[in-house]
Tab-separated table of C-alpha atoms in Angstrom:
chain	number	residue	atom	x	y	z
A	1	MET	CA	5.052	20.980	16.744
A	2	GLU	CA	1.881	21.146	15.298
A	3	THR	CA	-0.887	19.084	15.757
A	4	LEU	CA	-3.177	17.445	13.117
A	5	SER	CA	-6.969	18.907	13.369
A	6	PRO	CA	-8.776	16.159	12.116
A	7	THR	CA	-12.818	16.324	11.621
A	8	PRO	CA	-14.842	13.235	12.851
A	9	ARG	CA	-14.599	11.187	9.320
A	10	THR	CA	-10.613	11.386	9.926
A	11	THR	CA	-11.250	11.092	13.771
A	12	VAL	CA	-9.630	7.552	14.946
A	13	THR	CA	-11.940	5.506	16.957
A	14	ARG	CA	-10.138	2.332	17.067
A	15	GLY	CA	-6.978	1.779	18.545
A	16	ARG	CA	-6.565	5.729	20.051
A	17	GLU	CA	-3.167	4.591	21.442
A	18	ARG	CA	-2.041	4.773	18.038
A	19	VAL	CA	-2.702	7.679	16.994
A	20	VAL	CA	-0.346	10.442	16.051
A	21	THR	CA	-1.327	13.945	16.170
A	22	ASP	CA	1.548	15.699	15.133
A	23	ARG	CA	1.724	17.363	11.743
A	24	ALA	CA	5.023	17.166	11.205
A	25	ALA	CA	5.283	13.354	11.910
A	26	LEU	CA	2.456	13.037	9.192
A	27	HIS	CA	5.312	15.120	7.076
A	28	ALA	CA	8.184	13.115	7.548
A	29	LEU	CA	5.862	9.858	6.094
A	30	LEU	CA	4.665	11.864	2.966
A	31	ALA	CA	8.237	12.203	2.951
A	32	ASP	CA	9.104	8.741	3.070
A	33	GLY	CA	6.507	6.889	0.952
A	34	LEU	CA	6.618	6.547	-2.844
A	35	VAL	CA	3.244	4.743	-3.394
A	36	ALA	CA	-0.343	6.089	-1.827
A	37	HIS	CA	-3.419	4.117	-2.286
A	38	LEU	CA	-6.485	6.242	-3.957
A	39	GLY	CA	-9.825	5.335	-3.124
A	40	VAL	CA	-13.154	7.001	-5.049
A	41	ASP	CA	-16.221	5.748	-5.236
A	42	VAL	CA	-16.829	4.819	-8.757
A	43	GLY	CA	-20.868	3.684	-8.440
A	44	ASP	CA	-21.543	0.673	-6.428
A	45	HIS	CA	-18.097	0.282	-5.375
A	46	PRO	CA	-14.863	1.712	-3.817
A	47	LEU	CA	-11.875	1.443	-6.019
A	48	VAL	CA	-8.526	1.346	-4.379
A	49	LEU	CA	-5.563	2.051	-7.012
A	50	PRO	CA	-1.581	2.969	-6.089
A	51	MET	CA	-0.552	6.303	-7.316
A	52	ALA	CA	2.611	8.149	-7.067
A	53	TYR	CA	2.408	11.336	-5.875
A	54	GLY	CA	3.918	14.406	-4.297
A	55	VAL	CA	3.694	16.887	-1.613
A	56	ASP	CA	3.902	20.477	-1.580
A	57	LEU	CA	3.619	22.285	2.124
A	58	ASP	CA	3.769	25.567	0.421
A	59	GLY	CA	0.859	24.681	-2.060
A	60	PRO	CA	-2.579	26.474	-2.236
A	61	ASP	CA	-3.934	24.618	0.718
A	62	ALA	CA	-2.872	26.282	3.866
A	63	GLU	CA	-1.861	22.892	5.359
A	64	GLY	CA	-0.716	21.231	2.959
A	65	THR	CA	-1.597	19.861	-0.811
A	66	LEU	CA	-1.275	16.236	-2.351
A	67	TYR	CA	-0.677	15.939	-6.008
A	68	LEU	CA	-1.485	12.768	-8.028
A	69	HIS	CA	-1.795	12.330	-11.741
A	70	GLY	CA	-2.771	10.042	-13.975
A	71	SER	CA	-3.990	9.936	-17.872
A	72	VAL	CA	-6.815	12.347	-19.171
A	73	ALA	CA	-8.142	9.386	-20.832
A	74	ALA	CA	-8.491	7.708	-17.238
A	75	GLY	CA	-12.576	7.749	-17.431
A	76	TRP	CA	-12.656	6.741	-13.512
A	77	LEU	CA	-10.185	9.422	-12.571
A	78	ARG	CA	-11.685	11.946	-14.339
A	79	ALA	CA	-14.971	11.511	-12.209
A	80	ALA	CA	-13.834	11.125	-9.476
A	81	VAL	CA	-13.075	15.398	-9.775
A	82	GLY	CA	-15.062	16.710	-7.121
A	83	SER	CA	-15.984	14.238	-5.580
A	84	THR	CA	-14.626	13.306	-1.739
A	85	VAL	CA	-11.392	10.453	-2.135
A	86	CYS	CA	-9.379	9.126	0.186
A	87	VAL	CA	-6.173	8.808	-0.097
A	88	THR	CA	-4.205	6.539	2.262
A	89	LEU	CA	-0.163	5.918	2.641
A	90	THR	CA	1.369	2.909	4.708
A	91	GLU	CA	5.244	1.931	5.397
A	92	LEU	CA	5.573	-1.289	7.012
A	93	ASP	CA	7.978	-1.066	9.555
A	94	GLY	CA	7.926	-4.617	11.078
A	95	LEU	CA	6.126	-8.076	12.233
A	96	VAL	CA	5.575	-8.479	15.612
A	97	LEU	CA	5.358	-11.785	16.392
A	98	ALA	CA	3.471	-12.576	19.792
A	99	ARG	CA	3.236	-15.662	21.739
A	100	SER	CA	-0.907	-15.973	20.670
A	101	GLY	CA	-2.020	-15.381	17.434
A	102	PHE	CA	-4.192	-12.517	18.734
A	103	HIS	CA	-1.553	-10.179	19.758
A	104	HIS	CA	0.321	-10.954	16.634
A	105	SER	CA	0.663	-7.087	14.980
A	106	MET	CA	2.387	-5.048	12.264
A	107	ASN	CA	4.771	-1.872	13.406
A	108	TYR	CA	3.638	0.439	10.811
A	109	ARG	CA	3.079	4.262	9.903
A	110	CYS	CA	-0.590	4.703	8.018
A	111	ALA	CA	-1.419	8.674	6.946
A	112	VAL	CA	-5.725	8.516	6.251
A	113	VAL	CA	-6.081	12.298	4.071
A	114	VAL	CA	-9.698	12.616	3.112
A	115	GLY	CA	-10.518	15.527	1.064
A	116	ARG	CA	-12.295	16.845	-2.486
A	117	LEU	CA	-10.453	15.728	-5.048
A	118	ARG	CA	-9.355	19.565	-7.557
A	119	ALA	CA	-8.443	18.898	-11.387
A	120	VAL	CA	-4.968	21.138	-10.911
A	121	ASP	CA	-5.682	23.501	-13.856
A	122	ASP	CA	-2.911	26.194	-13.754
A	123	PRO	CA	-0.088	25.978	-15.706
A	124	GLU	CA	2.419	26.426	-12.865
A	125	GLU	CA	0.501	24.695	-10.730
A	126	ARG	CA	0.414	21.910	-12.773
A	127	SER	CA	4.172	22.530	-13.758
A	128	ARG	CA	5.365	22.150	-9.973
A	129	ALA	CA	3.412	19.651	-9.228
A	130	LEU	CA	4.618	17.107	-11.645
A	131	ASP	CA	8.160	17.826	-10.409
A	132	LEU	CA	7.147	17.105	-7.106
A	133	VAL	CA	5.627	13.619	-8.161
A	134	VAL	CA	9.378	13.053	-9.632
A	135	ASP	CA	11.441	14.741	-6.919
A	136	GLN	CA	9.285	12.166	-4.402
A	137	MET	CA	11.024	9.279	-6.491
A	138	VAL	CA	14.079	10.929	-6.884
A	139	PRO	CA	14.775	14.504	-4.840
A	140	GLY	CA	16.325	16.784	-7.431
A	141	ARG	CA	15.477	14.936	-10.306
A	142	ALA	CA	12.871	16.927	-11.663
A	143	ALA	CA	15.302	20.343	-12.013
A	144	THR	CA	17.716	17.728	-14.023
A	145	LEU	CA	14.887	16.773	-17.049
A	146	ARG	CA	13.530	18.663	-20.150
A	147	PRO	CA	10.859	21.198	-19.391
A	148	ALA	CA	7.592	19.173	-20.084
A	149	SER	CA	6.336	19.270	-23.780
A	150	ARG	CA	2.852	20.763	-24.676
A	151	LYS	CA	1.732	17.163	-26.015
A	152	GLU	CA	2.318	15.733	-22.829
A	153	LEU	CA	0.865	17.922	-20.250
A	154	ALA	CA	-2.258	17.821	-22.413
A	155	ALA	CA	-2.052	14.326	-21.630
A	156	THR	CA	-1.693	14.413	-17.849
A	157	ALA	CA	-4.298	15.143	-15.413
A	158	VAL	CA	-3.227	16.481	-12.515
A	159	LEU	CA	-5.071	16.517	-9.445
A	160	ALA	CA	-4.659	17.934	-5.737
A	161	VAL	CA	-6.007	16.396	-2.395
A	162	PRO	CA	-5.445	19.178	0.416
A	163	LEU	CA	-4.099	17.738	3.442
A	164	ARG	CA	-6.281	19.213	6.002
A	165	GLU	CA	-8.359	16.031	7.052
A	166	ALA	CA	-5.859	13.797	8.162
A	167	SER	CA	-5.135	11.122	10.738
A	168	LEU	CA	-2.067	9.351	11.373
A	169	LYS	CA	-1.516	5.673	13.107
A	170	ALA	CA	1.707	4.230	13.945
A	171	ARG	CA	2.790	1.165	16.210
A	172	ALA	CA	6.150	0.620	16.816
A	173	GLY	CA	8.033	-2.017	18.761
A	174	GLY	CA	7.788	-5.452	19.738
A	175	PRO	CA	4.461	-7.708	20.999
A	176	VAL	CA	2.352	-6.986	24.314
A	177	ASP	CA	1.653	-10.777	25.290
A	178	ASP	CA	-0.410	-11.789	28.218
A	179	GLU	CA	1.045	-12.503	31.092
A	180	ALA	CA	0.463	-16.627	30.895
A	181	ASP	CA	1.619	-16.964	27.545
A	182	VAL	CA	5.047	-15.025	28.910
A	183	ALA	CA	5.666	-17.442	31.702
A	184	ALA	CA	5.144	-20.385	29.331
A	185	GLY	CA	7.775	-19.303	27.617
A	186	ALA	CA	7.559	-19.304	23.912
A	187	TRP	CA	9.854	-17.258	22.093
A	188	ALA	CA	8.208	-13.815	21.091
A	189	GLY	CA	9.810	-10.941	18.852
A	190	HIS	CA	9.427	-8.565	16.026
A	191	VAL	CA	10.712	-8.493	12.694
A	192	PRO	CA	11.969	-5.217	11.013
A	193	VAL	CA	11.098	-4.561	7.883
A	194	ARG	CA	12.684	-1.993	5.593
A	195	ARG	CA	12.260	-0.658	2.042
A	196	VAL	CA	16.152	-1.001	0.001
A	197	LEU	CA	16.840	0.661	-3.069
A	198	ASP	CA	19.117	-1.455	-4.711
A	199	ALA	CA	21.970	0.177	-7.255
A	200	PRO	CA	20.940	1.134	-10.120
A	201	VAL	CA	20.157	-0.637	-13.752
A	202	HIS	CA	21.203	1.283	-16.997
A	203	ALA	CA	18.542	1.599	-19.309
A	204	ALA	CA	20.309	-0.360	-22.469
A	205	ASP	CA	20.958	2.571	-24.438
A	206	ALA	CA	22.084	4.563	-21.893
A	207	HIS	CA	25.873	5.642	-20.650
A	208	ASP	CA	27.042	4.711	-17.005
A	209	ARG	CA	27.745	7.907	-15.784
A	210	VAL	CA	24.524	7.376	-12.926
A	211	PRO	CA	23.607	11.261	-11.928
A	212	ASP	CA	24.656	12.121	-8.495
A	213	ASP	CA	21.023	12.301	-6.980
A	214	VAL	CA	20.167	8.413	-8.192
A	215	LEU	CA	23.011	7.510	-6.487
A	216	ARG	CA	22.338	9.564	-3.294
A	217	ARG	CA	19.028	7.825	-3.363
A	218	CYS	CA	20.085	4.565	-3.747
A	219	GLN	CA	22.207	4.929	-0.599
B	1	MET	CA	-2.198	-21.671	-16.908
B	2	GLU	CA	-5.651	-20.408	-15.109
B	3	THR	CA	-6.496	-16.852	-16.671
B	4	LEU	CA	-8.333	-14.254	-14.572
B	5	SER	CA	-11.820	-13.721	-16.266
B	6	PRO	CA	-12.503	-9.972	-15.030
B	7	THR	CA	-16.379	-8.807	-15.035
B	8	PRO	CA	-16.466	-5.293	-16.472
B	9	ARG	CA	-15.970	-3.833	-12.963
B	10	THR	CA	-12.453	-5.515	-12.714
B	11	THR	CA	-11.351	-5.035	-16.549
B	12	VAL	CA	-8.661	-2.716	-16.629
B	13	THR	CA	-9.595	-0.106	-19.133
B	14	ARG	CA	-6.324	2.170	-19.413
B	15	GLY	CA	-2.938	0.486	-20.146
B	16	ARG	CA	-4.420	-2.574	-21.287
B	17	GLU	CA	-0.056	-3.682	-22.044
B	18	ARG	CA	0.346	-4.634	-18.164
B	19	VAL	CA	-2.760	-6.309	-17.572
B	20	VAL	CA	-1.723	-9.915	-16.607
B	21	THR	CA	-4.171	-12.675	-16.820
B	22	ASP	CA	-2.433	-14.913	-15.936
B	23	ARG	CA	-4.250	-16.552	-11.701
B	24	ALA	CA	-0.715	-17.936	-10.794
B	25	ALA	CA	0.499	-14.515	-10.939
B	26	LEU	CA	-1.867	-13.625	-8.809
B	27	HIS	CA	-1.731	-16.315	-6.433
B	28	ALA	CA	2.340	-15.427	-6.458
B	29	LEU	CA	1.563	-11.505	-5.800
B	30	LEU	CA	-0.559	-12.893	-3.246
B	31	ALA	CA	1.599	-14.824	-1.642
B	32	ASP	CA	4.289	-12.649	-1.069
B	33	GLY	CA	2.599	-9.348	0.121
B	34	LEU	CA	1.994	-8.604	3.815
B	35	VAL	CA	-0.262	-5.842	3.941
B	36	ALA	CA	-3.161	-4.910	1.331
B	37	HIS	CA	-5.799	-2.074	1.650
B	38	LEU	CA	-9.185	-2.157	1.921
B	39	GLY	CA	-11.851	0.142	0.150
B	40	VAL	CA	-15.150	0.470	1.609
B	41	ASP	CA	-17.875	2.988	1.351
B	42	VAL	CA	-18.429	4.988	4.360
B	43	GLY	CA	-21.240	7.054	3.323
B	44	ASP	CA	-19.685	10.415	1.324
B	45	HIS	CA	-16.544	8.726	0.825
B	46	PRO	CA	-14.536	5.845	0.704
B	47	LEU	CA	-12.383	5.429	3.165
B	48	VAL	CA	-9.035	2.839	2.130
B	49	LEU	CA	-7.438	1.652	5.773
B	50	PRO	CA	-4.301	-1.244	5.379
B	51	MET	CA	-4.902	-4.394	6.523
B	52	ALA	CA	-3.286	-7.893	7.321
B	53	TYR	CA	-4.783	-10.339	5.429
B	54	GLY	CA	-4.764	-14.231	4.039
B	55	VAL	CA	-5.275	-16.507	1.240
B	56	ASP	CA	-7.101	-19.857	0.935
B	57	LEU	CA	-7.262	-21.089	-2.782
B	58	ASP	CA	-9.198	-24.676	-1.025
B	59	GLY	CA	-11.169	-22.040	0.609
B	60	PRO	CA	-14.829	-21.738	0.252
B	61	ASP	CA	-15.224	-19.532	-2.746
B	62	ALA	CA	-14.465	-21.526	-6.045
B	63	GLU	CA	-11.711	-19.074	-7.291
B	64	GLY	CA	-10.288	-18.433	-3.670
B	65	THR	CA	-10.880	-16.298	-0.601
B	66	LEU	CA	-9.236	-13.755	0.795
B	67	TYR	CA	-9.895	-13.131	4.414
B	68	LEU	CA	-9.198	-10.090	6.954
B	69	HIS	CA	-9.795	-9.641	10.655
B	70	GLY	CA	-10.584	-6.666	12.760
B	71	SER	CA	-11.887	-5.859	16.004
B	72	VAL	CA	-15.686	-6.374	16.620
B	73	ALA	CA	-15.955	-3.129	17.882
B	74	ALA	CA	-14.946	-1.501	14.764
B	75	GLY	CA	-17.641	-0.026	13.641
B	76	TRP	CA	-16.734	0.951	10.312
B	77	LEU	CA	-15.919	-2.719	9.411
B	78	ARG	CA	-19.149	-3.952	10.860
B	79	ALA	CA	-21.038	-1.809	8.625
B	80	ALA	CA	-19.354	-2.650	5.571
B	81	VAL	CA	-20.471	-6.565	5.564
B	82	GLY	CA	-22.407	-7.166	2.947
B	83	SER	CA	-21.184	-4.545	1.008
B	84	THR	CA	-19.154	-4.762	-2.462
B	85	VAL	CA	-15.739	-3.908	-1.269
B	86	CYS	CA	-12.019	-3.720	-2.986
B	87	VAL	CA	-9.184	-4.817	-1.594
B	88	THR	CA	-6.002	-3.936	-3.576
B	89	LEU	CA	-2.207	-5.541	-3.217
B	90	THR	CA	0.602	-3.508	-4.487
B	91	GLU	CA	4.284	-4.323	-4.444
B	92	LEU	CA	6.709	-2.055	-5.354
B	93	ASP	CA	9.788	-2.926	-7.601
B	94	GLY	CA	11.297	0.150	-8.742
B	95	LEU	CA	11.863	3.480	-9.830
B	96	VAL	CA	11.869	4.123	-13.432
B	97	LEU	CA	14.091	7.022	-14.087
B	98	ALA	CA	13.384	8.113	-17.579
B	99	ARG	CA	14.759	10.951	-19.442
B	100	SER	CA	11.726	13.572	-19.469
B	101	GLY	CA	9.426	13.751	-16.335
B	102	PHE	CA	6.399	12.253	-18.314
B	103	HIS	CA	7.923	8.823	-18.504
B	104	HIS	CA	8.991	8.470	-15.466
B	105	SER	CA	7.064	5.192	-14.150
B	106	MET	CA	7.262	2.403	-11.446
B	107	ASN	CA	7.761	-1.229	-11.133
B	108	TYR	CA	5.134	-2.648	-9.877
B	109	ARG	CA	2.903	-5.910	-9.281
B	110	CYS	CA	-0.820	-4.827	-8.502
B	111	ALA	CA	-3.686	-6.785	-7.573
B	112	VAL	CA	-7.237	-5.210	-7.781
B	113	VAL	CA	-10.263	-7.470	-5.966
B	114	VAL	CA	-13.857	-6.558	-6.232
B	115	GLY	CA	-16.252	-8.385	-4.054
B	116	ARG	CA	-18.838	-8.706	-1.584
B	117	LEU	CA	-17.864	-8.474	1.927
B	118	ARG	CA	-19.393	-11.384	3.990
B	119	ALA	CA	-18.665	-12.228	7.717
B	120	VAL	CA	-17.506	-15.525	8.115
B	121	ASP	CA	-19.273	-16.722	11.187
B	122	ASP	CA	-18.450	-21.037	10.906
B	123	PRO	CA	-16.326	-21.679	14.167
B	124	GLU	CA	-13.831	-23.957	11.737
B	125	GLU	CA	-13.751	-21.492	8.754
B	126	ARG	CA	-13.019	-18.545	11.002
B	127	SER	CA	-10.101	-20.021	13.112
B	128	ARG	CA	-8.420	-21.501	9.743
B	129	ALA	CA	-8.873	-17.690	8.279
B	130	LEU	CA	-6.954	-16.747	11.197
B	131	ASP	CA	-4.181	-18.784	10.775
B	132	LEU	CA	-3.908	-18.005	7.704
B	133	VAL	CA	-3.375	-14.076	8.635
B	134	VAL	CA	-0.325	-15.651	11.132
B	135	ASP	CA	1.020	-17.722	8.294
B	136	GLN	CA	0.930	-14.957	5.512
B	137	MET	CA	3.635	-13.024	8.219
B	138	VAL	CA	5.816	-16.187	8.808
B	139	PRO	CA	4.798	-19.381	6.974
B	140	GLY	CA	4.466	-22.281	9.589
B	141	ARG	CA	4.100	-20.158	12.525
B	142	ALA	CA	-0.045	-20.685	13.302
B	143	ALA	CA	0.824	-24.128	14.036
B	144	THR	CA	3.221	-23.161	16.921
B	145	LEU	CA	0.762	-21.091	18.930
B	146	ARG	CA	-1.381	-22.097	21.735
B	147	PRO	CA	-4.900	-22.226	19.700
B	148	ALA	CA	-7.230	-19.129	20.249
B	149	SER	CA	-9.198	-18.299	23.505
B	150	ARG	CA	-13.117	-17.979	23.484
B	151	LYS	CA	-12.464	-14.648	24.685
B	152	GLU	CA	-9.831	-13.918	21.747
B	153	LEU	CA	-12.278	-15.421	19.126
B	154	ALA	CA	-15.198	-12.981	20.438
B	155	ALA	CA	-13.525	-10.149	20.260
B	156	THR	CA	-12.531	-10.656	16.769
B	157	ALA	CA	-14.023	-10.174	13.360
B	158	VAL	CA	-13.599	-12.275	10.513
B	159	LEU	CA	-14.312	-11.160	6.895
B	160	ALA	CA	-13.730	-12.764	3.603
B	161	VAL	CA	-13.792	-11.914	0.349
B	162	PRO	CA	-13.570	-14.041	-3.043
B	163	LEU	CA	-10.904	-13.846	-5.584
B	164	ARG	CA	-13.349	-13.877	-8.572
B	165	GLU	CA	-13.645	-10.488	-9.601
B	166	ALA	CA	-9.844	-10.033	-9.852
B	167	SER	CA	-7.075	-7.387	-12.090
B	168	LEU	CA	-3.497	-7.873	-11.684
B	169	LYS	CA	-1.534	-4.956	-13.328
B	170	ALA	CA	2.810	-5.458	-13.400
B	171	ARG	CA	5.208	-3.268	-14.882
B	172	ALA	CA	8.824	-4.488	-14.845
B	173	GLY	CA	12.017	-3.315	-16.545
B	174	GLY	CA	13.563	0.100	-17.740
B	175	PRO	CA	11.895	3.197	-19.069
B	176	VAL	CA	10.996	3.719	-23.052
B	177	ASP	CA	11.874	6.905	-23.762
B	178	ASP	CA	11.377	9.046	-26.569
B	179	GLU	CA	14.049	8.980	-29.311
B	180	ALA	CA	14.376	12.700	-28.917
B	181	ASP	CA	15.239	12.162	-25.321
B	182	VAL	CA	17.667	8.593	-25.898
B	183	ALA	CA	19.815	11.170	-28.616
B	184	ALA	CA	20.146	14.178	-26.272
B	185	GLY	CA	22.347	11.570	-24.103
B	186	ALA	CA	20.849	12.026	-20.377
B	187	TRP	CA	21.453	8.688	-18.261
B	188	ALA	CA	18.508	7.209	-17.909
B	189	GLY	CA	17.388	3.595	-16.024
B	190	HIS	CA	15.459	1.865	-12.901
B	191	VAL	CA	16.229	1.424	-9.653
B	192	PRO	CA	14.993	-2.038	-8.365
B	193	VAL	CA	13.185	-1.948	-4.948
B	194	ARG	CA	13.093	-5.164	-2.191
B	195	ARG	CA	11.276	-5.511	0.826
B	196	VAL	CA	13.873	-6.663	3.435
B	197	LEU	CA	13.198	-8.690	6.485
B	198	ASP	CA	16.484	-8.043	9.271
B	199	ALA	CA	17.446	-10.110	11.763
B	200	PRO	CA	14.674	-10.482	14.883
B	201	VAL	CA	14.050	-8.485	17.786
B	202	HIS	CA	13.760	-11.014	20.439
B	203	ALA	CA	10.821	-9.394	22.926
B	204	ALA	CA	12.575	-7.946	26.531
B	205	ASP	CA	11.303	-10.813	28.752
B	206	ALA	CA	12.134	-13.761	25.841
B	207	HIS	CA	14.564	-16.495	25.439
B	208	ASP	CA	16.930	-16.285	22.891
B	209	ARG	CA	16.035	-19.372	20.684
B	210	VAL	CA	14.239	-17.665	17.734
B	211	PRO	CA	12.399	-20.164	15.838
B	212	ASP	CA	12.894	-22.007	12.633
B	213	ASP	CA	10.239	-20.635	11.107
B	214	VAL	CA	10.699	-17.290	11.988
B	215	LEU	CA	15.030	-17.205	10.960
B	216	ARG	CA	13.489	-18.672	7.567
B	217	ARG	CA	11.491	-15.876	7.160
B	218	CYS	CA	14.335	-13.300	7.903
B	219	GLN	CA	17.013	-14.740	5.252
């Protein structure tokens, strides 16, 4: 079990009891997620935008590489290359309904990755990264698609953030109430929250034989 | 139908066809969500963290107020007061599985709010804001709980961001493929994604009469 080795800027200072220092737990969360939130500095304030992502644990960075992509026409993304960015991935697992507002909480897993945003220029790495972004949505799907065209590749910016500086927090289970509130007898508990993928909807112009990888993803 | 009035820093420059300029759509998204991602500048990089939130459309800001809360001991949050922050709320609605990797996409609704983070000091506004954060999880629940204690209030930082500078993007429906890819006959479609709230789990020390507001939330 490899442990995360956060630097001061990814060392969690609040809620230490919720910190997970197991790199395998980080990888499991990254495997579960679909949308990350990328924070970049755009001058006088941060900008936070949702992004699809892919992960390569055997990539160029010793502890794994997180890939993002966007349009080459996105100026804010181009401008962020070379700067230190924050990529946060949150999975909500439940609502924690305590007997007081103060002890209300959420069950979640959250990874915060801080690192330098690198433009990926190597054609092989770009191609692998884009496949990983597709496979994050439906594992195995990239291999079933035609290769990207030169025009498509030219229109796509591929960005990488090393997974080296990362912290992970998680909460699970029911509420922790004050004794006096428990004694007063009000109900408390938690509500599990899940993401569900429904049956695929065929494109208007598609035949009805849904690929096996897509069917597996929706189960 | 009131329209959003973005300033240059919340004017979407990419993917204009996905921009929604209806303030009611922003309010609907804010009503649906549970976790927002707050981006603050922490010196040499942005930090993005998930936060519970509440919304007051009749609050002190003409176009509504978004409330966040945290521990008064969270230094990064205290330090962000007075600075311009970004609060992003994303709801994932589906995976868009095109015939090419390039046209893969996601269905989503995303609001980006940029504004000055204000510390809420007025006791009445603080109390209302904290109730709204609880009610965002389970509408109506705050009114069923005991009032916050002085000690709890002293430990809680309440923050506000005006909803004035906001942009909204949304995508829905199936993939848009190149004609040649459609002609080649591969399957394409989209997979709806939903968040499900399961049946409440009783706290170990709770009686089994789940409040009606909680039951309604889990349907």
